Amino acid sequence: MGDFFPERTADGSITFFSSEFGERFHSQGGAAQEAAGKFVGPCGVKLLPQRQNQIRIFDVCYGLGYNSAAALAAIWAVNPHCHVDLTAFDLDDRPAQAATAHLDPWPTTLQPLLIRLGQDHQVETPTLNARFHLGDARQTLPTVIRQGQQADAIFLDPFSPPKCPQ
């Protein structure tokens, strides 16, 4: 993905500009706002912890991790004891690692978990079991599904499909 550079968006959150593709990861309106408005809200993520104590999320094209961060924040705001199984997929972990320096929009309790997921590709706590699968999701996702994993919410957020179709 070449080099990418941080840029502040209108909601105060940071996105990155990809020099390789000449585009930002998020709209200038707000990276955090985009995660909540395009993924957490439409998937009904805030409703899930009202009905169940365990939630499974697939985040395909994890990128900076903001969609997962927004989901975790929303879930634990409703039910702090809800257990979340998060399975993330991406070709490149460098955006997630770079984003760890810009986690201000997310609760301070969530920030160390996002850092560990970006760096170590796994996190296990009493309320979170997260795995980051590095590679092409067309190959890694079928493996996860064959293991019997399913999801209550699936985020598909590819980076610039016209310029990066894979």
Coordinates of C-alpha atoms in Angstrom, one line a residue:
M1 CA 0.0 0.0 0.0
G2 CA 3.0 2.3 -0.2
D3 CA 3.5 5.1 2.3
F4 CA 0.5 6.6 4.1
F5 CA 0.3 9.8 6.1
P6 CA -2.0 10.8 8.9
E7 CA -4.7 13.5 8.3
R8 CA -7.2 14.9 10.8
T9 CA -10.8 14.6 9.7
A10 CA -13.7 16.9 10.5
D11 CA -14.8 14.8 13.6
G12 CA -11.3 15.1 15.0
S13 CA -10.3 11.5 14.2
I14 CA -7.3 10.6 12.1
T15 CA -7.4 8.9 8.8
F16 CA -4.5 8.1 6.5
F17 CA -3.7 9.2 2.9
S18 CA -2.2 6.4 0.7
S19 CA 0.5 7.8 -1.6
E20 CA 0.2 4.6 -3.7
F21 CA -3.5 5.1 -4.5
G22 CA -3.8 8.8 -4.0
E23 CA -6.7 8.4 -1.7
R24 CA -7.7 8.6 2.0
F25 CA -8.8 5.6 4.0
H26 CA -11.9 7.6 5.1
S27 CA -13.9 10.6 4.1
Q28 CA -12.8 14.1 5.3
G29 CA -16.2 14.2 7.2
G30 CA -14.8 12.0 9.9
A31 CA -13.2 8.6 10.2
A32 CA -14.8 7.7 13.5
Q33 CA -18.2 9.0 12.3
E34 CA -17.9 7.0 9.1
A35 CA -17.3 3.8 11.1
A36 CA -20.4 4.4 13.2
G37 CA -22.6 5.6 10.4
K38 CA -21.7 3.0 7.7
F39 CA -21.1 -0.1 9.8
V40 CA -22.2 -0.1 13.5
G41 CA -25.5 1.6 12.9
P42 CA -26.7 -0.2 9.8
C43 CA -25.7 -3.6 11.2
G44 CA -27.7 -3.0 14.4
V45 CA -24.6 -3.6 16.5
K46 CA -26.0 -1.5 19.4
L47 CA -29.1 -3.8 19.6
L48 CA -27.2 -7.0 19.8
P49 CA -25.9 -6.7 23.4
Q50 CA -29.5 -6.1 24.5
R51 CA -30.5 -9.5 23.3
Q52 CA -27.4 -11.6 23.7
N53 CA -24.3 -11.9 25.9
Q54 CA -22.0 -13.1 23.1
I55 CA -21.5 -11.3 19.8
R56 CA -19.4 -12.5 16.8
I57 CA -18.1 -10.0 14.3
F58 CA -16.1 -10.5 11.1
D59 CA -14.2 -7.3 9.9
V60 CA -13.1 -7.9 6.4
C61 CA -10.6 -5.4 5.2
Y62 CA -9.8 -4.3 8.8
G63 CA -7.6 -1.4 7.7
L64 CA -7.1 1.0 10.6
G65 CA -9.5 -1.0 12.7
Y66 CA -12.0 1.8 13.2
N67 CA -15.1 -0.2 12.3
S68 CA -14.2 -2.8 15.0
A69 CA -13.3 -0.1 17.4
A70 CA -16.6 1.6 16.9
A71 CA -18.4 -1.7 17.3
L72 CA -16.6 -2.7 20.5
A73 CA -17.2 0.8 22.0
A74 CA -20.9 0.6 21.1
I75 CA -21.4 -2.9 22.4
W76 CA -19.6 -2.3 25.7
A77 CA -21.5 1.0 26.2
V78 CA -24.7 -1.1 26.3
N79 CA -23.4 -4.2 28.0
P80 CA -19.9 -4.0 29.5
H81 CA -19.9 -7.7 30.2
C82 CA -20.8 -8.8 26.7
H83 CA -18.3 -11.2 25.2
V84 CA -17.2 -10.4 21.7
D85 CA -15.5 -12.7 19.2
L86 CA -13.8 -10.5 16.7
T87 CA -12.3 -12.0 13.5
A88 CA -10.4 -9.4 11.4
F89 CA -9.0 -9.9 7.9
D90 CA -6.6 -7.8 5.9
L91 CA -3.8 -8.0 3.4
D92 CA -1.6 -5.6 5.3
D93 CA -1.3 -4.9 9.0
R94 CA 0.7 -1.7 8.6
P95 CA -2.4 0.6 8.6
A96 CA -3.6 -1.0 11.9
Q97 CA -0.2 -0.6 13.4
A98 CA 0.1 3.0 12.3
A99 CA -3.4 3.7 13.6
T100 CA -2.4 2.7 17.2
A101 CA -0.8 6.2 17.6
H102 CA -4.2 7.8 16.9
L103 CA -6.8 6.1 19.0
D104 CA -8.1 9.2 20.8
P105 CA -11.7 8.8 19.6
W106 CA -12.0 5.4 21.3
P107 CA -12.4 4.7 25.1
T108 CA -9.2 4.5 26.9
T109 CA -10.1 0.9 28.1
L110 CA -10.4 -0.1 24.4
Q111 CA -7.1 1.4 23.2
P112 CA -4.7 -1.2 24.6
L113 CA -6.8 -4.0 23.0
L114 CA -6.6 -2.3 19.6
I115 CA -2.9 -1.9 19.9
R116 CA -2.4 -5.5 20.8
L117 CA -4.6 -6.7 18.0
G118 CA -2.7 -4.6 15.5
Q119 CA 0.7 -5.7 16.7
D120 CA 0.3 -9.2 18.0
H121 CA -2.7 -10.2 15.8
Q122 CA -4.6 -11.6 18.8
V123 CA -6.2 -10.5 22.0
E124 CA -7.8 -12.6 24.8
T125 CA -9.6 -11.0 27.7
P126 CA -12.7 -12.0 29.7
T127 CA -14.8 -9.9 27.2
L128 CA -12.8 -10.2 24.0
N129 CA -11.4 -12.9 21.8
A130 CA -9.9 -11.3 18.8
R131 CA -7.9 -12.7 15.9
F132 CA -6.3 -10.8 13.0
H133 CA -5.8 -12.9 9.9
L134 CA -3.1 -11.5 7.7
G135 CA -3.5 -12.3 4.0
D136 CA -6.1 -12.2 1.2
A137 CA -9.5 -12.7 2.8
R138 CA -10.6 -14.7 -0.3
Q139 CA -8.2 -17.4 1.1
T140 CA -8.4 -16.8 4.9
L141 CA -12.1 -16.3 5.3
P142 CA -13.1 -19.7 3.9
T143 CA -10.7 -21.3 6.3
V144 CA -12.4 -19.6 9.2
I145 CA -15.8 -20.6 7.9
R146 CA -14.8 -24.2 7.5
Q147 CA -13.9 -24.2 11.2
G148 CA -17.5 -23.5 11.9
Q149 CA -17.2 -19.8 12.8
Q150 CA -20.2 -17.6 12.0
A151 CA -20.9 -13.9 12.6
D152 CA -23.7 -11.7 13.9
A153 CA -22.3 -8.8 12.0
I154 CA -20.0 -8.6 9.0
F155 CA -18.1 -5.5 8.0
L156 CA -16.8 -5.4 4.4
D157 CA -14.8 -2.2 4.0
P158 CA -12.3 -2.6 1.1
F159 CA -9.9 0.2 0.5
S160 CA -10.7 2.1 -2.7
P161 CA -12.2 -0.8 -4.8
P162 CA -11.7 1.1 -8.1
K163 CA -8.0 1.6 -7.5
C164 CA -7.3 -1.5 -5.4
P165 CA -9.7 -4.2 -6.7
Q166 CA -8.2 -7.1 -4.8

